[in-house]
Amino acid sequence: MLLEQGMTIPPRFLDELRARLTLSDIIGKRVRLTRAGREFKGCCPFHNEKSPSFYVNDDKQFFHCFGCGTHGSAIDFVMRHDNLSFIEAVETLAATAGMQVPQSSPADVERAKKEKDLYSLMDEAAKWMEAQLRKPENKTAYDYMRERGVPDDVLSAFRVGYVPADMQSLRKHLAAQGYTDAQMIEGGLLKTSEKAREPYAFFRERVMFPVPDRRGRIVAFGGRILPDHLRAPDRGDFKPPKYINSTDTPLFHKGSMLYGEPHARLAASEGLTVIVVEGYLDVIACFRGGFRGAVAPLGTALTEEQILRLWKMIPEEHKVPVLCFDGDNAGRRAAARACERILPHLKPNHSAKIAFLPDGEDPDTLINGKGKDAFSAVLSGALNLVDFLWQENYAGRDFDTPESRAGLSKTLEDTASRITDRTVQHYYREAFRQKVREAFAPKPAAASAGSAAPVSERRPYQPQNRQWQGNFKGRNGFGGRESMVPPPPIPSLQRPISAKNGLFSRALLACLLNNPVIFHDIEEEASRLHFPENGLDRLRQAVLSTLSRKPELDAAALKTHLSGQGLGEQMQLILNESVYTHAPFARVSEDDGAVVAAWREAWKRMQAQEEERDIRQAKIAFQEDMNEENEARWQNMRKRPGTPDS
């Protein structure tokens, strides 16, 4: 931007700009105004109010809200409402008034003209693509988008288009409008090669998603190939990637931009949550579902520059976007990498939350298949960064020795030390230390030996009841010969359990229902169980909620309580022989220590199978979309021991 390069805008230009603008026209495009005498009034866009207290005076070129006190000129309004910098607001208003912001040198003038021509080129290309989507010969592409649940008004809002398989049609159209091959190549629309006699289209036979900058100007494109059954067969063994994106150009740097930013900025100015999802169709599905603050990176993992950009989009004091990830292991790893990038930049009132989608779902499939309430539930369950980092380092792991607990503390201290802001770093350290104290605090003593009650009447399981803990017991909490006696062999996992149809998750939940006494030992892992079926997931949530509030319940009382909540049918789905045959450990047992050990062994096996599935999915993702992130992910997984080198 010119101002950012050290240039100042002459006051005479600003005076002329204000003189050419009618303030009520500028504000009236963003706020509903009604005439009130010589002024206009409306509800203030900067705070929630039911009765209008926001007034606009064209004579004075001034607005004022008697409710919150906000006031200023047209530039002030556009800066605050559209969340723009001063120079961006001036340039936006100058374009509206048909004025050119003054340039400071011949080089600036030439650069500005070149950029203006490129912006014009990209906009003309987007218009042509939009028109192609509506043509009868391209009805297959249009029908595909409608089948994906995208109505006409949303297609128009995002300027979705189409490019046919013809390599020259876009080039011919733009040439007819006066644009050169050199401009089209610089804009990323054409490619050259030694084999081709002339430049050819970079995007072919794809649904097109124009990428606007923060001011709505088209700077790049993303293209999705049509499904195999809707297009001609591929030549030979070549399989085109599902998505391709524009390469970097003078207008576009993919690591610094976010798809959907103009819509999200406007939504953020209205107080809506900014949400980061994965792709173009996810953003569009969120927008259609009312989540207008959705944005997506452009073929890369979330970068530090994009994180800072997210915070700038949010006008409120508390800047906390929600980052959405897949609910599988790959999604958790992606979330962990995002946290690594965020940590150094945390500062007071600048953070993020982490949300995980149900297994096998993305925002597009979730909203289209189960409705916006299902996605709202995902956002409501988003974790604060400190809670996510705790889960990542604590859940599903054994900390039975002082050394392992010390290792956990050191890892958390190292994590906090990556935060540059000393105040935020201090509070993260305090939060982590508090969580460690709570996790390893001594628990109440269990009943004396020899007084064991029947299974249905047993007290909640306490660590002191175990035969084998791996930590120190005895006088003063150390030693104790009995603590070194290993448990008997566990036959409960002799029959292999397949992850198919969620049998692992069903068995683990069934075991907890039959043996609620183990809840305190496996609470963290149980909270991460996931079920594609809504009913079973409601059952899981009810079990965890009930045992958190009433840990004294035995199996019979727990089941009675859940039946009273209308969950009897869901319990029958997992408390049956089809589960017990494959997972005998899920039955009622009096050996608490053996049940805990078997539960954790099953949990580890489930995690291992999910890891194998993630590796397969990484390979498929790389084959379908050969972008940098997918390649890096696949290469990293190939290096793991035991991974097939293919």
XYZ file of C-alpha atoms in Angstrom:
646
model
C 0.000 0.000 0.000
C 1.181 3.499 -0.764
C 0.994 4.807 2.780
C 2.859 1.771 4.046
C 5.695 2.657 1.646
C 6.122 6.007 3.363
C 3.784 8.147 1.271
C 1.346 10.630 2.793
C -1.933 11.560 1.138
C -2.305 15.322 0.491
C -5.020 16.939 2.630
C -6.399 18.591 -0.531
C -7.115 15.153 -1.998
C -8.902 14.034 1.180
C -10.997 17.214 1.187
C -11.988 16.664 -2.441
C -12.771 13.015 -1.732
C -15.110 13.931 1.125
C -16.747 16.572 -1.045
C -17.549 14.044 -3.770
C -19.094 11.549 -1.371
C -22.559 11.564 0.139
C -22.155 10.094 3.588
C -25.669 8.658 3.782
C -25.046 6.800 0.491
C -21.834 5.270 1.825
C -23.345 4.247 5.152
C -26.712 3.347 3.610
C -25.060 0.531 1.644
C -24.074 -1.057 4.952
C -26.765 0.074 7.413
C -30.505 0.487 6.908
C -31.215 4.212 7.279
C -34.470 6.161 7.392
C -34.846 9.907 7.018
C -35.342 11.908 10.225
C -35.757 15.556 9.227
C -32.507 16.795 7.718
C -30.649 13.713 8.947
C -30.831 9.941 8.639
C -31.082 7.476 11.485
C -30.690 3.745 11.992
C -29.578 1.098 14.458
C -25.888 1.433 15.238
C -23.764 -1.284 13.574
C -21.149 -1.012 16.314
C -23.253 -2.149 19.264
C -26.468 -4.091 19.770
C -29.514 -1.856 20.053
C -33.217 -2.149 19.269
C -34.096 1.557 19.049
C -32.174 3.705 16.510
C -29.658 6.074 18.079
C -27.246 6.269 15.123
C -27.514 9.529 13.126
C -25.958 10.580 9.812
C -25.691 14.217 8.719
C -24.826 14.792 5.043
C -24.361 18.538 5.477
C -21.696 18.078 8.102
C -20.390 14.806 6.548
C -20.484 13.363 10.038
C -22.094 10.406 11.829
C -22.699 9.981 15.547
C -24.185 7.276 17.769
C -25.810 8.574 20.947
C -25.776 5.051 22.349
C -22.091 4.123 22.240
C -20.555 7.471 21.300
C -18.942 6.326 18.050
C -18.601 9.171 15.537
C -16.556 10.356 12.601
C -16.332 10.849 8.835
C -16.867 8.515 5.884
C -13.267 7.317 6.173
C -13.703 6.610 9.883
C -16.898 4.656 9.211
C -15.427 2.484 6.444
C -12.286 1.806 8.488
C -14.302 0.564 11.442
C -17.225 -1.115 9.689
C -15.211 -2.836 6.933
C -12.229 -3.432 9.236
C -9.783 -1.688 6.880
C -6.655 0.373 7.407
C -6.692 4.107 6.703
C -5.143 3.815 3.249
C -7.422 0.903 2.343
C -10.473 2.920 3.363
C -9.260 5.899 1.327
C -8.653 3.720 -1.730
C -12.077 2.080 -1.358
C -13.849 5.438 -1.156
C -11.714 6.890 -3.959
C -12.789 4.039 -6.236
C -16.420 4.774 -5.346
C -15.918 8.445 -6.184
C -14.035 7.694 -9.414
C -10.826 9.255 -8.128
C -7.212 8.108 -8.343
C -5.153 8.203 -5.145
C -2.087 10.411 -5.827
C 1.152 8.638 -6.728
C 4.520 9.840 -5.514
C 6.824 8.873 -8.408
C 6.804 7.640 -12.020
C 7.709 4.165 -10.765
C 4.710 4.207 -8.415
C 2.475 5.317 -11.254
C 3.724 2.509 -13.504
C 3.405 -0.093 -10.768
C -0.103 1.071 -9.890
C -1.165 0.932 -13.551
C 0.265 -2.571 -13.953
C -1.541 -3.775 -10.842
C -4.771 -2.103 -11.921
C -4.590 -3.890 -15.282
C -3.980 -7.221 -13.547
C -6.941 -6.690 -11.228
C -9.055 -5.886 -14.271
C -7.791 -9.008 -16.057
C -8.638 -11.274 -13.123
C -12.088 -9.768 -12.759
C -12.816 -10.250 -16.459
C -11.676 -13.875 -16.216
C -13.988 -14.412 -13.237
C -16.937 -12.931 -15.151
C -16.255 -15.241 -18.088
C -16.047 -18.282 -15.797
C -19.313 -17.332 -14.077
C -21.010 -17.122 -17.465
C -19.609 -20.509 -18.494
C -21.206 -22.202 -15.478
C -24.652 -21.071 -16.638
C -24.272 -22.168 -20.260
C -26.361 -25.175 -21.396
C -23.301 -27.073 -22.635
C -21.829 -26.895 -19.119
C -25.006 -27.959 -17.342
C -23.190 -30.958 -15.829
C -20.963 -28.641 -13.779
C -23.898 -26.455 -12.734
C -25.962 -29.488 -11.702
C -22.996 -30.823 -9.738
C -22.834 -27.651 -7.637
C -26.580 -27.705 -7.061
C -26.330 -31.346 -5.966
C -23.705 -30.207 -3.468
C -26.416 -28.028 -1.936
C -25.222 -24.662 -3.275
C -28.164 -22.444 -4.371
C -27.937 -19.766 -7.052
C -27.639 -16.845 -4.636
C -24.641 -18.430 -2.910
C -23.045 -19.327 -6.258
C -23.349 -15.647 -7.144
C -22.107 -14.426 -3.751
C -18.875 -16.400 -4.224
C -18.773 -15.879 -8.014
C -18.396 -19.625 -8.611
C -17.690 -20.439 -12.264
C -16.488 -23.127 -14.637
C -13.778 -23.591 -17.272
C -14.308 -26.145 -20.045
C -11.713 -28.622 -21.279
C -10.797 -26.364 -24.216
C -7.271 -25.023 -23.684
C -7.769 -21.805 -25.655
C -11.286 -20.476 -25.032
C -10.387 -18.310 -22.017
C -7.284 -17.010 -23.777
C -9.291 -16.029 -26.860
C -11.905 -14.243 -24.776
C -9.367 -12.217 -22.804
C -7.387 -11.380 -25.939
C -10.576 -10.015 -27.474
C -10.849 -7.714 -24.440
C -7.372 -6.319 -25.118
C -5.268 -8.355 -22.684
C -1.918 -9.825 -23.720
C -0.528 -13.321 -23.246
C 2.140 -11.837 -20.978
C -0.527 -10.420 -18.660
C -2.422 -13.713 -18.608
C 0.764 -15.607 -17.776
C 1.640 -13.112 -15.029
C -1.870 -13.508 -13.605
C -1.478 -17.301 -13.519
C -4.201 -17.963 -16.108
C -1.932 -19.340 -18.859
C 1.025 -21.717 -18.871
C 3.859 -22.220 -21.301
C 5.910 -25.296 -22.067
C 8.574 -26.379 -24.526
C 6.172 -28.899 -26.063
C 3.320 -26.456 -26.652
C 3.546 -24.062 -29.578
C 1.538 -21.423 -27.755
C 0.403 -20.702 -24.181
C -2.521 -22.755 -22.909
C -5.022 -22.519 -20.045
C -3.764 -23.477 -16.589
C -7.305 -24.378 -15.438
C -9.306 -26.818 -17.571
C -12.557 -28.727 -16.996
C -12.922 -27.489 -13.437
C -15.439 -25.767 -11.209
C -13.755 -22.469 -10.389
C -13.619 -20.566 -7.109
C -12.359 -16.985 -7.547
C -10.199 -15.871 -4.614
C -10.822 -12.245 -3.552
C -8.497 -10.145 -1.447
C -9.754 -8.380 1.671
C -11.340 -5.665 -0.479
C -13.144 -8.112 -2.741
C -10.835 -7.827 -5.764
C -10.173 -11.139 -7.538
C -6.485 -12.055 -7.249
C -6.394 -15.827 -7.851
C -8.456 -18.935 -8.527
C -8.918 -22.422 -7.187
C -10.276 -25.186 -9.384
C -11.963 -28.477 -8.503
C -12.044 -31.292 -11.032
C -15.449 -32.801 -11.694
C -15.994 -36.323 -10.328
C -14.897 -39.163 -12.623
C -18.445 -40.104 -13.611
C -19.163 -36.578 -14.837
C -16.212 -36.096 -17.193
C -14.300 -37.821 -19.957
C -11.884 -40.622 -18.950
C -8.306 -39.607 -18.140
C -5.568 -40.203 -20.662
C -3.356 -43.151 -19.805
C -2.389 -43.507 -16.143
C -2.490 -39.782 -15.428
C -5.005 -38.779 -12.770
C -5.375 -35.019 -12.334
C -5.365 -33.687 -8.771
C -8.765 -32.944 -7.280
C -7.847 -29.307 -6.556
C -5.315 -26.925 -8.052
C -4.682 -23.314 -7.042
C -3.122 -20.312 -8.710
C 0.600 -19.977 -8.242
C 1.943 -16.867 -6.525
C 1.661 -13.701 -8.613
C 2.205 -9.962 -8.023
C -1.362 -9.891 -6.639
C -1.462 -13.207 -4.800
C 0.630 -14.883 -2.116
C -1.130 -18.038 -0.971
C 0.550 -18.174 2.428
C -0.809 -14.777 3.427
C -4.390 -14.891 2.132
C -7.594 -16.622 3.189
C -10.479 -17.713 0.991
C -13.746 -16.012 1.913
C -12.111 -13.090 3.713
C -14.437 -10.281 2.514
C -17.540 -12.139 3.713
C -15.821 -13.075 6.970
C -14.673 -9.511 7.669
C -18.212 -8.256 7.302
C -19.496 -11.064 9.522
C -16.840 -10.287 12.134
C -17.885 -6.632 12.154
C -21.390 -7.880 13.035
C -20.061 -9.916 15.944
C -20.139 -13.347 14.283
C -17.432 -15.918 14.999
C -14.511 -16.236 12.595
C -14.039 -19.913 11.731
C -11.167 -21.554 9.853
C -12.116 -24.606 7.777
C -10.222 -26.591 5.170
C -11.504 -25.832 1.684
C -13.625 -23.806 -0.697
C -16.785 -25.910 -0.403
C -16.479 -25.920 3.387
C -16.478 -22.106 3.415
C -19.460 -22.018 1.078
C -21.375 -24.609 3.133
C -20.718 -22.598 6.305
C -21.895 -19.403 4.624
C -25.071 -21.113 3.435
C -25.669 -22.436 6.948
C -25.385 -18.981 8.504
C -21.748 -19.273 9.634
C -20.646 -16.320 7.514
C -17.341 -15.870 9.316
C -15.772 -18.943 7.682
C -12.447 -18.742 5.831
C -9.961 -21.322 4.539
C -6.230 -21.431 3.738
C -5.352 -21.899 0.085
C -3.787 -25.317 -0.307
C -1.415 -24.974 2.639
C -1.482 -25.489 6.367
C -2.387 -22.387 8.371
C 0.608 -20.026 8.333
C 1.751 -17.529 10.937
C 0.885 -14.679 8.579
C -2.646 -16.032 8.186
C -3.003 -16.311 11.965
C -2.124 -12.637 12.350
C -4.546 -11.850 9.536
C -7.328 -13.676 11.390
C -6.849 -11.499 14.453
C -6.912 -8.334 12.345
C -10.254 -9.411 10.889
C -11.925 -9.364 14.305
C -12.801 -5.859 15.531
C -13.726 -6.943 19.065
C -11.250 -6.697 21.921
C -11.242 -10.467 22.425
C -9.902 -12.002 19.222
C -10.550 -15.751 19.347
C -11.171 -17.454 15.984
C -12.195 -21.128 15.981
C -9.980 -23.514 14.009
C -11.836 -26.617 12.751
C -10.052 -29.915 12.128
C -10.995 -33.469 11.241
C -11.682 -35.625 14.271
C -9.166 -38.360 13.395
C -5.502 -38.618 14.358
C -4.433 -36.676 11.275
C -6.739 -33.858 12.313
C -5.300 -33.775 15.808
C -1.784 -33.643 14.390
C -2.789 -30.757 12.129
C -4.263 -28.971 15.152
C -1.037 -29.522 17.075
C 0.990 -28.028 14.215
C -1.318 -25.012 14.113
C -0.804 -24.514 17.851
C 2.956 -24.583 17.342
C 2.623 -21.683 14.927
C 0.200 -19.754 17.131
C 2.057 -20.019 20.450
C 4.853 -17.485 19.761
C 2.279 -14.867 18.736
C -0.158 -15.161 21.646
C -0.753 -11.933 23.517
C -3.468 -10.597 25.815
C -6.922 -11.132 24.276
C -5.423 -12.798 21.174
C -5.927 -16.552 21.081
C -7.822 -19.301 19.243
C -10.009 -22.309 19.932
C -9.720 -25.814 18.505
C -12.804 -27.700 17.306
C -12.924 -31.261 16.005
C -15.464 -32.570 13.529
C -17.138 -35.977 13.888
C -15.166 -38.811 12.315
C -15.564 -38.901 8.551
C -17.267 -35.499 8.353
C -16.223 -32.090 7.089
C -18.255 -28.874 7.401
C -19.711 -29.404 3.928
C -20.971 -32.951 4.571
C -21.981 -32.187 8.159
C -24.095 -29.124 7.365
C -25.600 -30.651 4.221
C -26.248 -34.019 5.854
C -27.179 -33.183 9.443
C -27.988 -29.493 9.429
C -26.468 -26.369 10.911
C -27.266 -27.435 14.492
C -24.762 -30.264 14.136
C -22.043 -27.798 13.149
C -23.085 -25.415 15.926
C -22.516 -28.272 18.369
C -18.994 -28.718 16.997
C -18.237 -25.029 17.531
C -19.766 -25.083 21.016
C -17.402 -27.895 21.963
C -14.278 -26.018 20.835
C -11.348 -26.241 23.243
C -9.265 -23.356 24.515
C -5.632 -23.690 23.463
C -4.476 -24.465 26.992
C -7.007 -27.297 27.311
C -6.122 -28.752 23.920
C -2.397 -28.686 24.692
C -3.076 -30.415 28.007
C -5.115 -33.131 26.327
C -2.453 -33.707 23.690
C 0.235 -34.269 26.291
C -1.791 -36.073 28.975
C -4.743 -38.030 27.595
C -4.232 -41.691 26.798
C -0.789 -41.938 28.402
C 0.475 -43.586 31.553
C 2.083 -41.420 34.224
C 2.595 -44.044 36.902
C 6.111 -43.043 37.910
C 7.610 -39.836 39.286
C 9.904 -39.728 36.257
C 7.028 -39.824 33.776
C 5.193 -37.101 35.672
C 8.330 -34.988 35.744
C 8.620 -35.495 31.999
C 5.066 -34.254 31.522
C 5.786 -31.167 33.615
C 8.918 -30.410 31.605
C 7.080 -30.789 28.299
C 4.388 -28.379 29.448
C 6.951 -25.891 30.760
C 8.760 -26.023 27.413
C 5.460 -25.459 25.617
C 4.688 -22.378 27.700
C 8.197 -21.011 27.159
C 7.484 -20.710 23.418
C 5.025 -17.893 24.134
C 6.808 -14.581 23.607
C 4.453 -12.398 25.648
C 5.626 -12.752 29.252
C 2.207 -12.158 30.802
C 0.463 -14.788 28.691
C 3.391 -17.149 29.220
C 3.023 -16.760 32.990
C -0.659 -17.663 32.941
C -0.063 -20.680 30.718
C 2.539 -21.958 33.172
C 0.116 -21.474 36.038
C -2.685 -23.251 34.160
C -0.469 -26.210 33.273
C 0.822 -26.521 36.840
C -2.725 -26.464 38.201
C -3.760 -29.219 35.799
C -0.786 -31.335 36.866
C -1.665 -30.858 40.535
C -5.273 -31.855 39.926
C -4.347 -34.862 37.797
C -1.969 -36.362 40.335
C -3.593 -35.274 43.589
C -4.005 -38.138 46.120
C -7.462 -39.705 45.994
C -9.574 -40.800 48.986
C -8.646 -44.148 50.503
C -10.699 -47.157 49.396
C -12.600 -49.539 51.663
C -10.519 -51.999 53.694
C -9.631 -55.405 52.284
C -12.110 -58.169 52.812
C -15.137 -55.898 52.714
C -15.739 -56.027 48.986
C -19.362 -55.510 48.066
C -21.192 -57.220 45.226
C -20.315 -55.922 41.764
C -23.476 -53.834 41.493
C -22.761 -52.089 44.819
C -19.029 -51.413 44.533
C -17.626 -47.963 45.258
C -16.069 -45.975 42.430
C -12.673 -47.344 41.514
C -9.701 -45.632 43.156
C -6.084 -46.165 42.125
C -5.267 -47.711 45.525
C -7.490 -50.695 44.683
C -5.335 -51.848 41.778
C -3.141 -54.936 41.893
C -0.680 -53.260 39.567
C -0.175 -49.559 39.261
C 3.358 -49.057 38.076
C 3.816 -46.323 40.686
C 5.103 -46.551 44.277
C 2.881 -47.639 47.146
C 3.345 -48.705 50.727
C 4.307 -46.823 53.842
C 4.461 -43.063 53.159
C 3.342 -43.795 49.628
C 6.520 -45.622 48.589
C 7.527 -49.253 48.204
C 5.026 -51.968 48.975
C 5.699 -55.507 47.819
C 2.177 -56.026 46.598
C 2.516 -53.097 44.216
C 5.103 -55.010 42.210
C 2.898 -58.043 41.549
C 1.811 -57.934 37.901
C -1.799 -58.654 37.030
C -2.826 -62.041 35.714
C -2.809 -62.517 31.925
C -5.724 -60.762 30.274
C -7.556 -63.057 27.858
C -10.041 -60.356 26.936
C -8.173 -59.251 23.828
C -7.121 -62.633 22.469
C -9.690 -62.361 19.668
C -8.669 -59.580 17.215
C -10.944 -56.564 17.203
C -11.530 -54.746 13.941
C -12.106 -51.008 13.863
C -14.805 -51.611 11.272
C -18.199 -50.208 12.242
C -16.734 -48.616 15.368
C -16.535 -51.908 17.315
C -13.566 -50.661 19.322
C -15.456 -47.570 20.467
C -18.584 -49.601 21.236
C -16.611 -52.097 23.306
C -14.856 -49.366 25.286
C -18.124 -47.596 26.063
C -19.810 -50.899 26.974
C -16.952 -51.665 29.365
C -17.415 -48.306 31.085
C -21.174 -48.855 31.388
C -20.624 -52.258 32.987
C -17.717 -51.076 35.152
C -18.216 -47.380 36.015
C -15.777 -47.875 38.866
C -12.914 -47.381 36.342
C -14.147 -43.955 35.233
C -11.519 -41.912 37.087
C -8.709 -43.840 35.417
C -9.882 -43.591 31.829
C -11.845 -40.321 31.871
C -9.530 -38.424 29.519
C -9.461 -41.205 26.926
C -13.212 -41.792 27.167
C -13.860 -38.137 26.392
C -12.105 -38.673 23.038
C -14.233 -41.616 21.913
C -16.219 -40.778 18.818
C -19.277 -42.342 17.231
C -20.692 -41.567 13.782
C -24.150 -42.403 15.123
C -25.809 -39.485 16.918
C -27.559 -41.806 19.367
C -24.392 -43.499 20.588
C -22.581 -40.191 20.849
C -25.436 -38.853 22.990
C -25.054 -41.953 25.150
C -21.306 -41.334 25.492
C -21.874 -37.719 26.505
C -24.551 -38.733 29.000
C -22.291 -41.388 30.576
C -19.395 -38.947 30.990
C -21.631 -36.176 32.294
C -23.393 -38.465 34.773
C -20.240 -40.042 36.180
C -18.564 -36.638 36.474
C -21.451 -35.443 38.657
C -22.274 -38.741 40.396
C -19.108 -40.861 40.594
C -20.669 -43.015 43.308
C -23.107 -44.697 40.888
C -22.629 -48.416 40.319
C -23.429 -50.144 37.019
C -27.073 -50.865 37.831
C -27.775 -47.337 39.074
C -25.990 -45.805 36.095
C -28.022 -47.837 33.603
C -31.269 -47.004 35.390
C -30.389 -43.317 35.302
C -29.574 -43.446 31.580
C -32.746 -45.360 30.778
C -34.677 -42.575 32.476
C -33.075 -40.186 29.981
C -34.458 -42.220 27.077
C -31.153 -43.934 26.262
C -32.225 -47.526 26.869
C -32.292 -48.390 23.177
C -28.803 -46.969 22.669
C -27.464 -49.076 25.543
C -28.924 -52.209 23.985
C -26.884 -51.521 20.845
C -23.620 -52.052 22.715
C -24.499 -54.227 25.730
C -24.922 -57.456 23.782
C -23.118 -60.610 22.755
C -22.050 -59.217 19.373
C -19.773 -56.881 21.325
C -18.820 -59.268 24.142
C -17.813 -62.021 21.681
C -15.068 -59.822 20.274
C -14.306 -57.930 23.492
C -14.873 -60.052 26.622
C -13.247 -57.343 28.731
C -16.396 -55.246 28.220
C -18.426 -57.552 30.473
C -19.052 -56.868 34.177
C -15.936 -57.753 36.197
C -14.785 -57.613 39.806
C -11.111 -57.282 38.870
C -10.805 -53.513 38.540
C -7.110 -53.518 37.725
C -7.521 -56.052 34.940
C -10.437 -54.104 33.469
C -8.416 -50.877 33.404
C -5.457 -52.639 31.802
C -7.673 -54.284 29.175
C -9.482 -51.008 28.474
C -6.202 -49.207 27.881
C -4.844 -52.029 25.731
C -7.959 -51.840 23.539
C -7.606 -48.062 23.384
C -4.000 -48.359 22.187
C -4.956 -50.886 19.522
C -7.735 -48.632 18.303
C -5.292 -45.715 18.079
C -2.853 -47.919 16.133
C -5.535 -48.910 13.615
C -6.538 -45.281 13.201
C -2.880 -44.449 12.583
C -2.756 -47.051 9.800
C -5.928 -45.610 8.309
C -4.454 -42.102 8.454
C -1.391 -43.309 6.552
C -3.582 -44.788 3.827
C -5.626 -41.595 3.657
C -2.460 -39.483 3.412
C -1.369 -41.502 0.404
C -4.768 -41.147 -1.255
C -4.904 -37.408 -0.491
C -1.488 -36.899 -2.073
C -2.491 -38.852 -5.166
C -5.683 -36.811 -5.534
C -4.248 -33.381 -4.744
C -0.487 -33.051 -5.144
C -0.008 -29.886 -3.119
C 2.900 -29.119 -0.821
C 1.114 -29.936 2.416
C -0.141 -33.326 1.202
C 3.294 -34.193 -0.131
C 5.008 -33.285 3.150
C 2.437 -35.216 5.146
C 2.808 -38.322 2.962
C 6.622 -38.155 2.948
C 6.726 -37.860 6.749
C 4.467 -40.879 7.143
C 6.533 -42.931 4.694
C 9.562 -42.440 6.943
C 7.851 -44.048 9.923
C 9.025 -47.556 10.820
C 6.797 -50.220 9.331
C 5.209 -47.967 6.733
C 5.241 -49.459 3.211
C 7.531 -47.460 0.934
C 5.041 -46.957 -1.842
